[in-house]
Each structure stands twice: as C-alpha cells, then as structure tokens.
Short mmCIF file of C-alpha atoms and ligand atoms in Angstrom, two decimals:
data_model
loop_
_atom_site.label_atom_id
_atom_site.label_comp_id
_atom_site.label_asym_id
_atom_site.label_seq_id
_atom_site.Cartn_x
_atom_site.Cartn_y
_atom_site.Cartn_z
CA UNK A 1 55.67 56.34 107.86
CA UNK A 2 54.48 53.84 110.01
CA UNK A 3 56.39 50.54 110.69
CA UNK A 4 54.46 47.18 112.24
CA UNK A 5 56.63 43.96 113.45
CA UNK A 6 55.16 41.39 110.82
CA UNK A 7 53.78 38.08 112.43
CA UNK A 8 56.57 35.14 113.41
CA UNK A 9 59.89 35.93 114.45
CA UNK A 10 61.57 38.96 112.85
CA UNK A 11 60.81 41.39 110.63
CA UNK A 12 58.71 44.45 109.68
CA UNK A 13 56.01 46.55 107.29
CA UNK A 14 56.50 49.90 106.36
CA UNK A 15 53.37 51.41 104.96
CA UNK A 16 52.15 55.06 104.69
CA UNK A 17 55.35 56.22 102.76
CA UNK A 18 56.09 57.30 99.10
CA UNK A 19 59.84 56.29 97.48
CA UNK A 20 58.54 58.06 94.27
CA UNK A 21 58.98 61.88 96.31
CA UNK A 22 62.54 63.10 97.38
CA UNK A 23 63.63 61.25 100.60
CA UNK A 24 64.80 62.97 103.08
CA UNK A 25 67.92 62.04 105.33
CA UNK A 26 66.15 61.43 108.47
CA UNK A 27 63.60 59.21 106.46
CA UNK A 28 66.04 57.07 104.95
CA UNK A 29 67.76 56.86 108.74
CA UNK A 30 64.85 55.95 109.88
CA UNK A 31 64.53 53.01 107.19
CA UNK A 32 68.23 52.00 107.51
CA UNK A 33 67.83 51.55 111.13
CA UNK A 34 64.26 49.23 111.01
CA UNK A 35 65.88 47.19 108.68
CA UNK A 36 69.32 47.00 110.78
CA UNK A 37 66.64 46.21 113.74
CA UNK A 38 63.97 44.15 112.26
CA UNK A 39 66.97 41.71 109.68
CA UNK A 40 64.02 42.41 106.63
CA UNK A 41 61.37 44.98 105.72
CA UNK A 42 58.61 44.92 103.56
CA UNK A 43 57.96 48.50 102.13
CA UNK A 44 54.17 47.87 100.30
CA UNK A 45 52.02 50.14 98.36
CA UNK A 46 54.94 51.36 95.73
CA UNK A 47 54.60 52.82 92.75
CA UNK A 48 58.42 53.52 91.04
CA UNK A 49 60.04 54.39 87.45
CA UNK A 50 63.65 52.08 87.05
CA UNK A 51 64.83 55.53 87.98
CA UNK A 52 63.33 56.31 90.93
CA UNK A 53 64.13 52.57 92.32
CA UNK A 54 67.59 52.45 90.94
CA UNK A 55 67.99 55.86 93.27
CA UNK A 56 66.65 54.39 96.39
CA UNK A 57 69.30 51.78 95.96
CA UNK A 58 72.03 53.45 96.10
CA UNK A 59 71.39 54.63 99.42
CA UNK A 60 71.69 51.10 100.79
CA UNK A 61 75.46 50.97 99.53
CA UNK A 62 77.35 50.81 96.43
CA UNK A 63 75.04 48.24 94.07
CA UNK A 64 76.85 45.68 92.83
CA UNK A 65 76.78 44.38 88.82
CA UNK A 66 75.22 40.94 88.96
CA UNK A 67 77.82 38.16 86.58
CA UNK A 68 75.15 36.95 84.04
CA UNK A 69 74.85 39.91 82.06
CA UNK A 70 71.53 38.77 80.51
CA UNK A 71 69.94 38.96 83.68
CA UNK A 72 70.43 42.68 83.84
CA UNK A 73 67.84 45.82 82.64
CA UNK A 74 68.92 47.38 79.69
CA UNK A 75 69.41 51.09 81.09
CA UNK A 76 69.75 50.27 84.61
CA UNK A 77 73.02 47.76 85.53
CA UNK A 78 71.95 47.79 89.01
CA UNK A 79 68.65 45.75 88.24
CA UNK A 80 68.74 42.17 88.08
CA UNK A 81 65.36 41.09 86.37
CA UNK A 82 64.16 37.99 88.32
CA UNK A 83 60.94 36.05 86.23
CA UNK A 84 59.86 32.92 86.05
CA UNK A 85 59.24 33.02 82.09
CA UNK A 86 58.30 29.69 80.46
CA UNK A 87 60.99 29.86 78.07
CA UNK A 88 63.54 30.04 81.15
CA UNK A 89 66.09 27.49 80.91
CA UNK A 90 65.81 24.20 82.64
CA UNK A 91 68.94 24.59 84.59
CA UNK A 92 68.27 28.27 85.88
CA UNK A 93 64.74 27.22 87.31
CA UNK A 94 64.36 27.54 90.85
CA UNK A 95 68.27 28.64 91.09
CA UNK A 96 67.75 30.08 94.18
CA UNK A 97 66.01 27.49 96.06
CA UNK A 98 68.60 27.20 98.82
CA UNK A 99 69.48 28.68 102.04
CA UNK A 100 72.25 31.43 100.99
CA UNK A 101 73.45 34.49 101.82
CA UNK A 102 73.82 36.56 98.31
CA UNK A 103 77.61 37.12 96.76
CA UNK A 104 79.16 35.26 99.54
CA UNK A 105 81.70 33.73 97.08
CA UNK A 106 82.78 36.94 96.08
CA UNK A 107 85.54 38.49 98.91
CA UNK A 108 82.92 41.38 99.40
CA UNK A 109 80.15 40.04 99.97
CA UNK A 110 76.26 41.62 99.43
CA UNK A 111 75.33 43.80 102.35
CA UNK A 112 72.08 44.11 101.30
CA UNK A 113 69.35 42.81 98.82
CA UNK A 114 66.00 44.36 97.70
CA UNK A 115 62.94 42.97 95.39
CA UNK A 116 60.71 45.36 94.21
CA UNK A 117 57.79 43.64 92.67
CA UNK A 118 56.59 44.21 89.01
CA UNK A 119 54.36 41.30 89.01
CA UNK A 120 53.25 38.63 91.31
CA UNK A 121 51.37 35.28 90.80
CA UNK A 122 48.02 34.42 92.51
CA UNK A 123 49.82 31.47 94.15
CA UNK A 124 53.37 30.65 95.28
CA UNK A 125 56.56 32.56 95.07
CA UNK A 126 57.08 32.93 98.88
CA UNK A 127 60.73 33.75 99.99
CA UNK A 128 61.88 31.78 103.19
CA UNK A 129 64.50 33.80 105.72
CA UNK A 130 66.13 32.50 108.51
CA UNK A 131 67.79 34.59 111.17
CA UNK A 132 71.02 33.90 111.68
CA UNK A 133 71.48 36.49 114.30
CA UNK A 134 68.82 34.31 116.34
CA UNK A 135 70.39 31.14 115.26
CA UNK A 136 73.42 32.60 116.79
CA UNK A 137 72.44 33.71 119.85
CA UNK A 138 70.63 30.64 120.36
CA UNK A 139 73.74 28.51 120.50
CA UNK A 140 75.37 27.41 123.64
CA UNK A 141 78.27 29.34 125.19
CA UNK A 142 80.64 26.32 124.37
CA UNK A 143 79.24 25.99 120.72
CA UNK A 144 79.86 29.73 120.72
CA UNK A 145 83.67 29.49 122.09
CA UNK A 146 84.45 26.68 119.47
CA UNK A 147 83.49 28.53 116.12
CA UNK A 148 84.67 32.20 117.31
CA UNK A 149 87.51 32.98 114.96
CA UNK A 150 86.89 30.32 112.99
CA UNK A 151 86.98 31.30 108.87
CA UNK A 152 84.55 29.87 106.94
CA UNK A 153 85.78 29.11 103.46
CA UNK A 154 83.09 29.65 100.13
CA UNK A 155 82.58 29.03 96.55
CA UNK A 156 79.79 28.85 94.26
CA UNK A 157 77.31 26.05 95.13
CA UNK A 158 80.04 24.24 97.80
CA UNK A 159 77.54 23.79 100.43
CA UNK A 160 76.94 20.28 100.96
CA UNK A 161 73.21 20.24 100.38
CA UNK A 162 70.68 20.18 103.17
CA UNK A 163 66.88 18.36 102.53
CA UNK A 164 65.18 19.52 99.88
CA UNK A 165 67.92 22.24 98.84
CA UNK A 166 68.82 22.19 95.04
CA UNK A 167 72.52 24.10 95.62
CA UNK A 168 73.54 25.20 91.75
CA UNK A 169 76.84 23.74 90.44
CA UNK A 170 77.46 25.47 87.63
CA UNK A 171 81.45 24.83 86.92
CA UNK A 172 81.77 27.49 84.77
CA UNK A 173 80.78 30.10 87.33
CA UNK A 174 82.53 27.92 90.45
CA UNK A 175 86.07 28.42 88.77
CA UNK A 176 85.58 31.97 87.26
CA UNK A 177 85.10 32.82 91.29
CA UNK A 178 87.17 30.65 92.83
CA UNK A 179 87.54 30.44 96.72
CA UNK A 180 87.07 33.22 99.32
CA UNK A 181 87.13 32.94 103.17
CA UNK A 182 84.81 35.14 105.12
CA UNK A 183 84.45 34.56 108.95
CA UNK A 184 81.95 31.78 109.83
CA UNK A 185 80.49 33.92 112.99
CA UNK A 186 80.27 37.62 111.31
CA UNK A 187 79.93 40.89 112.78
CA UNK A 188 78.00 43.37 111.45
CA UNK A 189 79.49 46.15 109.94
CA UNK A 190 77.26 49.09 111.11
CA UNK A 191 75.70 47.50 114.45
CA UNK A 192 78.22 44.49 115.68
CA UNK A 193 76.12 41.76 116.10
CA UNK A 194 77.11 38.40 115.77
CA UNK A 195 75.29 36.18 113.11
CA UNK A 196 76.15 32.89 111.74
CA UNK A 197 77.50 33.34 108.26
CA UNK A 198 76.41 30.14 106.46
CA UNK A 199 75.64 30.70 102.91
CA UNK A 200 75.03 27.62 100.52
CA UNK A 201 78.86 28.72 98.87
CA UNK A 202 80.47 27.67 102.68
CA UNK A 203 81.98 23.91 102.13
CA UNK A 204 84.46 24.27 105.06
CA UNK A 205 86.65 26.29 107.38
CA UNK A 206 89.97 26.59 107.53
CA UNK A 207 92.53 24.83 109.97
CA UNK A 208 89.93 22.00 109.95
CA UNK A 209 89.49 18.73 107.86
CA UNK A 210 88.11 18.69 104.65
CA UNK A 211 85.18 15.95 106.71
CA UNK A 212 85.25 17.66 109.77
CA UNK A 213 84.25 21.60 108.24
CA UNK A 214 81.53 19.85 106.02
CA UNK A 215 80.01 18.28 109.10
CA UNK A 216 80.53 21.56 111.09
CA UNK A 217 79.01 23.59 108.45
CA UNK A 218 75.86 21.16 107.88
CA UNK A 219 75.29 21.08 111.51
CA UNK A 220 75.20 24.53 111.89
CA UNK A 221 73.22 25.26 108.86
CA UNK A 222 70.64 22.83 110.10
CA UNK A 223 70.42 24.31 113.20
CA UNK A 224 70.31 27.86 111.40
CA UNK A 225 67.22 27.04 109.28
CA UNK A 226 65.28 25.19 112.34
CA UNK A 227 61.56 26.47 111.67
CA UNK A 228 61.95 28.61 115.25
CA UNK A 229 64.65 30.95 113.30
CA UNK A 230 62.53 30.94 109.74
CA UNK A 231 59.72 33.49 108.36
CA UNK A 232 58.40 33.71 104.98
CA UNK A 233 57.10 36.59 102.66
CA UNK A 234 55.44 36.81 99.44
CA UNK A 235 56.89 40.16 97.31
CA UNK A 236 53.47 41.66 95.78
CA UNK A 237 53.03 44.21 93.22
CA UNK A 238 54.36 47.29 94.72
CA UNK A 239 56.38 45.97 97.63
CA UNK A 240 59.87 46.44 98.33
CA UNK A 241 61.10 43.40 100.31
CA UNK A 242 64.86 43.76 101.79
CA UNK A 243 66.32 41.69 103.95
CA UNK A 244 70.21 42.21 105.40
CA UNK A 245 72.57 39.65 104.11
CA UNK A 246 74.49 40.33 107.63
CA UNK A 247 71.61 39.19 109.56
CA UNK A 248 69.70 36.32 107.74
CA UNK A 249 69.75 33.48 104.73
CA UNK A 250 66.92 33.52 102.71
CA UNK A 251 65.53 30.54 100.37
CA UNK A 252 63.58 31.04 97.25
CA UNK A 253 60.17 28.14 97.18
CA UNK A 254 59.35 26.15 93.78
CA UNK A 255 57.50 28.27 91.23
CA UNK A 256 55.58 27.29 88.29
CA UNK A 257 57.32 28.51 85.06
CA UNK A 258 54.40 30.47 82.82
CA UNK A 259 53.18 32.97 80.89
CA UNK A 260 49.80 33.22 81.69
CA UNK A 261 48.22 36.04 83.44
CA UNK A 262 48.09 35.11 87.05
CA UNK A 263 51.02 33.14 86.91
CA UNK A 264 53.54 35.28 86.04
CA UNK A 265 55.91 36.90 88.41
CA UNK A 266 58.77 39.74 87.67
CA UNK A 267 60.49 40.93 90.75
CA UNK A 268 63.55 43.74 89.81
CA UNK A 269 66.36 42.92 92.77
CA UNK A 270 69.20 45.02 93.57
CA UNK A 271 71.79 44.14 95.99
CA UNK A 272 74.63 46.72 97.31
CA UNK A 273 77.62 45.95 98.71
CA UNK A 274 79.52 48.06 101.99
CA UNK A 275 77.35 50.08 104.35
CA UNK A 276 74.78 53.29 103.55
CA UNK A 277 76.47 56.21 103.28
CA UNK A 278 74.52 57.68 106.26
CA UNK A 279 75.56 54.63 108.43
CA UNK A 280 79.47 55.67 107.48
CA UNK A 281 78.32 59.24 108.24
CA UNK A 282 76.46 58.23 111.48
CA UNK A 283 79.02 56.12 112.58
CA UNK A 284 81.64 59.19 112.16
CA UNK A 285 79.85 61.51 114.16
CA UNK A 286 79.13 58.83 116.60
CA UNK A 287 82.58 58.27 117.23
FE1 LIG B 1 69.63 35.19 96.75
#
C-alpha cells in the first residue's frame, strides 16, 4: 500500500492496494489512521461487488440508513445511490451544493462518508472540502477563547446561505428532524483535535441572539471555506474518496443532469456513524 499527500492543503492517495481480498487488521489501521491524519483519502484503482464495499464500510463505524428511502440500493441499506439522471427531479438537483458536514441535524452525527465511483463524467463533478481543523487552528487565540464551549444549534438547511450556496429547505424533512445542538468547536472522537463544526444545518448557538449566532456562524463559515483551507477531488471509476466529517465540510459543484455516455455519473456513498471498531479497540489498549 503506498500512500502520497495529494497536491494543496490536506489530503492523500492510496494506491497499490486491493479492498476486493480479505483485509487484514493492521491494513485497515493503517487506513484508519491516514485518513484520521490526512482529513480525506482517495483509495483509486478499485474494483468491488455491493458486497465487498458494503463490508469495507462497516469497518469505518456503524453505517447509518440514509431518510429518503428511494435513494437507497435494493439489497444493500447502507448504499445511498448518488446520480445525476436526467429524469432527477428539479428540486433534488445539485442538493448538495453547499458547505456541510453530513447528518449534522441528526444528534449523532456522520463520522465518516465514502464515494465509491460506478461512473464518472468526462467533465465536472468535482467535490470541494474545506478543513476545518485548519480553519480552526488558524483562528486567533481570542477568537478561539470566545467560541470554546459554545453549542452550536442545527437543523436541516438553517444555515444562512453563503455566495453561491443553494442550502435545501425542504420543510417536510426540517420538521421530521427538528433541532439538535452539537458543539460549535468539536473534538474528535478518536484523536482530539479541535475543528470548527459548521455544517450548512448550524443557524445559531445557544445563549446568544437569534442575530448575533447567525452573524457568528456566517463569519466563521466564511472564514472556514477561505480558498487557503479548500481542496477539491474528482471521484473516478474505481476510487474510493472519504473524507472525515470531524475534520472537514465538503461542497458538491454544479453537474449537468444526462444520460448520455460521458455524462453520466453514479457514485454509491456510505456514511457511518461512531468510531471504527479498531479505533475503540486501540483506544482501550492505549489506555
Ligand atoms: Fe454531503
């Protein structure tokens, strides 16, 4: 297995390994920890059944079952089926084209979210990430005194907007989740560092005015996404792109909706929620 920082800020390549053979503990260690080091890893050159993806999965954490039950694979709950299918509905197109952190208006949030490309399009489809551990440290120490403790509160599409975001307001979906708090500067569960925790479902914190947490939250989130903090990567056929939901916000870009060959694009995602079971183990013995 060899692993390569990619270019720009963050993140890494893994190349010269097989997820369709038996993985071994130390392997997967060794995977857990470049991702808990690098915030996202790109794992190219795979060829996987549902099966042998679905498996890999669960040794990220526990996967979590996404809420629109159409977007799931048949035989597999755990897959989310992203395409960009002409016949998609107008208001699902480009859904994810804001800065977010995934499930963060559910109280346990996603820990961690792969894409294992099916099918990619000659042009476009880039995902953005921004490091919010960077962001983070990046602040100054009075910044840094002010929004420890603070509790940032969430639901679905509350952000207010920043340029060029298109934040989904779906009512429906806001009220079935209602409001969760999660803390605005969040340590990681397996390796305590700080990050910003500023997905597009944070509208406020609490103890603050309903003017004031918008502001603080849109300032921060500006500063979050500055272009110093942000990387982008295209998900091929045959990569496995994850990125750590503790670490960064990611952005989808505009895609053209088609069916033609060379414009089509089917990415399978699966996000878990809690830490890998050899983190909890690690962590244990550690102790
Ligand atoms: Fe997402």
């Amino acid at each position: 297995m060899i692993i390569t920082p990619m270019p720009g800020p963050f993140g890494a390549i893994v190349e010269d390994v097989d997820l369709s053979k038996p993985q071994s503990d130390d392997m997967l260690r060794a995977l857990i920890a470049a991702l808990h080091a690098h915030q996202i890893l790109a794992i190219r050159g795979q060829r996987l059944t549902d099966a042998d993806y679905v498996a890999f999965g669960h040794h990220w954490g526990e996967p979590l079952m996404f809420h629109l039950p159409n977007h799931r694979k048949d035989d597999f709950p755990e897959m989310i089926r992203i395409s960009n299918a002409a016949a998609t509905p107008e208001r699902y197109r480009d859904g994810a084209k804001f800065w977010h952190q995934d499930s963060s208006y559910e109280a346990v949030p996603a820990s961690v979210t792969m894409l294992y490309g099916a099918e990619a399009p000659a042009q476009g489809g880039e995902t953005l990430i921004a490091s919010a551990v960077l962001a983070y440290d990046a602040l100054d120490e009075d910044r840094k005194a002010r929004i420890e403790g603070l509790t940032g509160l969430h639901c679905l599409g509350g952000s207010p907007a920043l340029p060029g975001e298109k934040i989904p307001f779906i009512p429906e979906n806001t009220a079935m989740h209602g409001i969760v708090s999660h803390p605005l500067v969040m340590r990681h569960p397996v390796t305590g560092r700080k990050a910003l925790y500023l997905s597009g479902s944070a509208f406020g914190a609490e103890g603050l005015e309903q003017d004031e947490g918008r502001a603080l939250i849109n300032e921060l989130r500006t500063h979050c996404t500055r272009p110093e903090f942000v990387t982008r990567y295209k998900v091929e056929t045959g990569d496995i792109f994850l990125w750590d939901n503790f670490q960064v916000l990611h952005s989808a870009t505009p895609i053209e909706y088609s069916d033609e060959p060379g414009k089509r694009r089917l990415l399978h995602r699966i996000s878990t929620k809690g830490a890998p079971a050899l983190c909890r183990m690690a962590d244990v013995t550690a102790a």
